[in-house]
Short mmCIF file of C-alpha atoms in Angstrom, two decimals:
data_model
loop_
_atom_site.label_atom_id
_atom_site.label_comp_id
_atom_site.label_asym_id
_atom_site.label_seq_id
_atom_site.Cartn_x
_atom_site.Cartn_y
_atom_site.Cartn_z
CA MET A 1 -14.63 29.37 -25.81
CA ARG A 2 -13.68 25.99 -27.38
CA LEU A 3 -10.42 25.98 -25.38
CA ALA A 4 -12.35 26.50 -22.14
CA VAL A 5 -14.70 23.62 -23.00
CA VAL A 6 -11.77 21.28 -23.78
CA ILE A 7 -9.94 22.17 -20.56
CA ALA A 8 -13.12 21.82 -18.49
CA ALA A 9 -13.83 18.42 -20.00
CA PHE A 10 -10.33 17.25 -19.12
CA ALA A 11 -10.60 18.50 -15.55
CA ALA A 12 -12.69 15.49 -14.53
CA SER A 13 -10.31 12.85 -15.91
CA PHE A 14 -9.91 9.43 -14.33
CA VAL A 15 -8.23 6.07 -14.85
CA PHE A 16 -8.92 2.50 -13.93
CA VAL A 17 -6.57 -0.30 -14.92
CA SER A 18 -7.88 -3.83 -14.63
CA GLY A 19 -8.81 -6.92 -16.54
CA GLY A 20 -12.42 -7.04 -15.36
CA TRP A 21 -14.52 -4.55 -17.33
CA ALA A 22 -15.96 -6.89 -19.91
CA GLN A 23 -19.52 -5.85 -19.09
CA ALA A 24 -18.99 -2.09 -18.68
CA SER A 25 -21.29 0.16 -20.70
CA CYS A 26 -19.86 2.76 -23.05
CA SER A 27 -19.90 6.50 -22.54
CA ALA A 28 -19.17 9.28 -25.03
CA GLU A 29 -16.80 10.85 -22.48
CA ARG A 30 -14.78 7.68 -21.94
CA LEU A 31 -12.60 5.59 -24.24
CA GLU A 32 -11.44 2.20 -23.05
CA MET A 33 -8.47 0.25 -24.38
CA ARG A 34 -7.43 -3.34 -23.77
CA GLY A 35 -4.44 -5.40 -24.75
CA ASP A 36 -1.63 -7.49 -23.29
CA PHE A 37 -1.13 -4.75 -20.67
CA GLY A 38 -4.69 -5.13 -19.28
CA SER A 39 -7.30 -2.37 -19.62
CA VAL A 40 -7.27 1.38 -19.28
CA ARG A 41 -9.77 4.24 -19.50
CA PHE A 42 -9.22 7.73 -20.83
CA ARG A 43 -11.50 10.71 -20.36
CA VAL A 44 -11.98 12.04 -23.91
CA VAL A 45 -13.38 14.89 -25.88
CA VAL A 46 -14.64 13.73 -29.27
CA ALA A 47 -13.70 15.65 -32.43
CA ASP A 48 -16.04 14.34 -35.13
CA THR A 49 -16.64 17.32 -37.39
CA PRO A 50 -14.14 18.84 -39.83
CA GLN A 51 -13.96 22.01 -37.70
CA GLU A 52 -13.35 20.10 -34.44
CA ARG A 53 -10.72 17.88 -36.07
CA ALA A 54 -8.96 20.94 -37.53
CA GLN A 55 -8.87 22.61 -34.10
CA GLY A 56 -7.81 19.47 -32.23
CA LEU A 57 -5.68 20.25 -29.19
CA MET A 58 -4.18 23.43 -30.61
CA HIS A 59 -3.46 26.10 -27.99
CA VAL A 60 -4.23 23.75 -25.06
CA PRO A 61 -1.51 24.46 -22.45
CA GLU A 62 -1.87 21.22 -20.48
CA MET A 63 -3.97 18.08 -20.32
CA PRO A 64 -4.70 15.93 -17.27
CA ARG A 65 -2.84 12.65 -17.18
CA MET A 66 -5.46 10.12 -18.36
CA SER A 67 -7.27 12.39 -20.79
CA GLY A 68 -7.26 12.76 -24.52
CA MET A 69 -9.05 13.67 -27.70
CA LEU A 70 -10.67 11.10 -29.97
CA PHE A 71 -10.74 12.08 -33.64
CA VAL A 72 -13.54 10.30 -35.51
CA TYR A 73 -13.67 10.18 -39.31
CA GLU A 74 -16.72 9.25 -41.39
CA ARG A 75 -14.89 6.36 -43.08
CA PRO A 76 -11.50 4.63 -43.04
CA GLN A 77 -8.88 6.70 -44.87
CA ALA A 78 -5.28 7.84 -44.94
CA VAL A 79 -4.79 10.45 -42.21
CA SER A 80 -1.88 12.70 -41.31
CA PHE A 81 -1.46 15.04 -38.35
CA TRP A 82 0.94 17.82 -37.42
CA MET A 83 1.65 19.75 -34.25
CA GLU A 84 1.37 23.35 -35.45
CA ASN A 85 0.00 25.48 -32.57
CA THR A 86 -0.04 22.40 -30.30
CA LEU A 87 1.75 23.27 -27.08
CA ILE A 88 2.12 19.86 -25.42
CA PRO A 89 3.84 16.64 -26.60
CA LEU A 90 1.35 14.01 -27.69
CA ASP A 91 1.16 10.31 -28.42
CA MET A 92 -1.10 9.58 -31.42
CA ILE A 93 -2.82 6.21 -31.52
CA PHE A 94 -4.20 5.37 -34.97
CA ALA A 95 -6.97 2.74 -35.22
CA ASP A 96 -8.94 1.16 -38.04
CA GLU A 97 -12.73 0.92 -38.46
CA THR A 98 -12.91 -1.90 -35.89
CA GLY A 99 -11.05 0.13 -33.23
CA VAL A 100 -7.89 -1.98 -33.51
CA VAL A 101 -4.67 0.00 -33.12
CA ARG A 102 -2.61 -0.01 -36.33
CA ARG A 103 0.11 2.51 -35.45
CA ILE A 104 1.35 4.58 -32.52
CA HIS A 105 3.41 7.73 -32.92
CA GLU A 106 5.02 8.63 -29.60
CA ASN A 107 6.00 12.06 -28.31
CA ALA A 108 5.03 14.26 -31.22
CA ILE A 109 7.02 17.49 -30.88
CA PRO A 110 5.03 20.61 -29.92
CA LEU A 111 4.78 23.33 -32.59
CA ASP A 112 6.34 21.09 -35.27
CA ARG A 113 4.83 21.20 -38.78
CA THR A 114 6.30 17.86 -39.89
CA PRO A 115 3.48 15.57 -41.09
CA ILE A 116 2.79 12.51 -38.93
CA PRO A 117 1.13 9.89 -41.14
CA GLY A 118 -1.20 7.38 -39.56
CA GLY A 119 -1.33 5.05 -42.54
CA GLU A 120 -4.17 3.83 -44.74
CA GLY A 121 -7.54 2.66 -43.44
CA ILE A 122 -7.56 4.79 -40.28
CA GLN A 123 -10.91 5.91 -38.87
CA TYR A 124 -10.06 6.80 -35.24
CA VAL A 125 -7.13 8.65 -33.72
CA LEU A 126 -6.64 9.02 -29.98
CA GLU A 127 -4.29 11.78 -28.83
CA ILE A 128 -2.96 11.45 -25.28
CA ASN A 129 -0.10 13.01 -23.35
CA GLY A 130 3.32 12.27 -24.80
CA GLY A 131 4.99 9.22 -23.23
CA MET A 132 1.73 7.77 -21.88
CA ALA A 133 1.49 4.99 -24.52
CA ALA A 134 4.88 3.58 -23.53
CA LEU A 135 4.20 4.05 -19.83
CA LEU A 136 0.98 2.02 -20.08
CA GLY A 137 2.39 -0.53 -22.51
CA LEU A 138 -0.04 0.29 -25.34
CA GLY A 139 0.78 -1.34 -28.66
CA VAL A 140 -0.30 -2.26 -32.16
CA GLY A 141 -3.17 -4.75 -32.01
CA ASP A 142 -4.72 -3.29 -28.85
CA GLU A 143 -8.45 -2.61 -29.03
CA MET A 144 -10.44 0.56 -28.37
CA ARG A 145 -14.03 0.68 -27.14
CA HIS A 146 -16.18 3.79 -27.56
CA PRO A 147 -19.75 4.41 -28.80
CA ALA A 148 -18.39 6.29 -31.86
CA ILE A 149 -16.94 3.01 -33.17
CA ALA A 150 -19.58 1.26 -35.29
CA GLN A 151 -20.76 -1.48 -32.96
CA ASN A 152 -21.47 -3.95 -35.75
CA LEU A 153 -17.77 -3.68 -36.77
CA ALA A 154 -16.10 -3.15 -33.39
CA ALA A 155 -13.47 -5.65 -32.29
CA TRP A 156 -14.56 -4.80 -28.71
CA PRO A 157 -18.19 -3.64 -28.86
CA CYS A 158 -20.02 -1.82 -26.09
CA ALA A 159 -21.92 -4.11 -23.75
CA ALA A 160 -25.69 -4.03 -23.82
CA GLU A 161 -27.29 -2.53 -20.74
#
């Protein structure tokens, strides 16, 4: 059932690249990023419970192009991922409590059990299709915007309606 929900959520993915979203409102289904490359939106499923984070994208056979999964932790911490039972290559974007990207791991190998450390002080991890971070020009220092990021700490807070 969870797999069907994840795939259905990804089916409605979209992208918009521009520099002019400063006043856009946030949505739980959308994560925005900005940096030297401009801005981009990803359609996301949020994993914010231990069970959802443990499941992640395991057994998902494909993911639409501008989609992903946002892992949300209760507090900044050292995190590490692996690709056991994950069938597609992924880029992992690790961000701190303000939503600022601190590390990007590109093209994690499907079904590999090698730990992929995100570093210390990580509270958010965005998983997207492998190769997408390089294609879009995402990098360390870019900023994420999503309602799960504490707005009083966010480097790029959600706009008020």
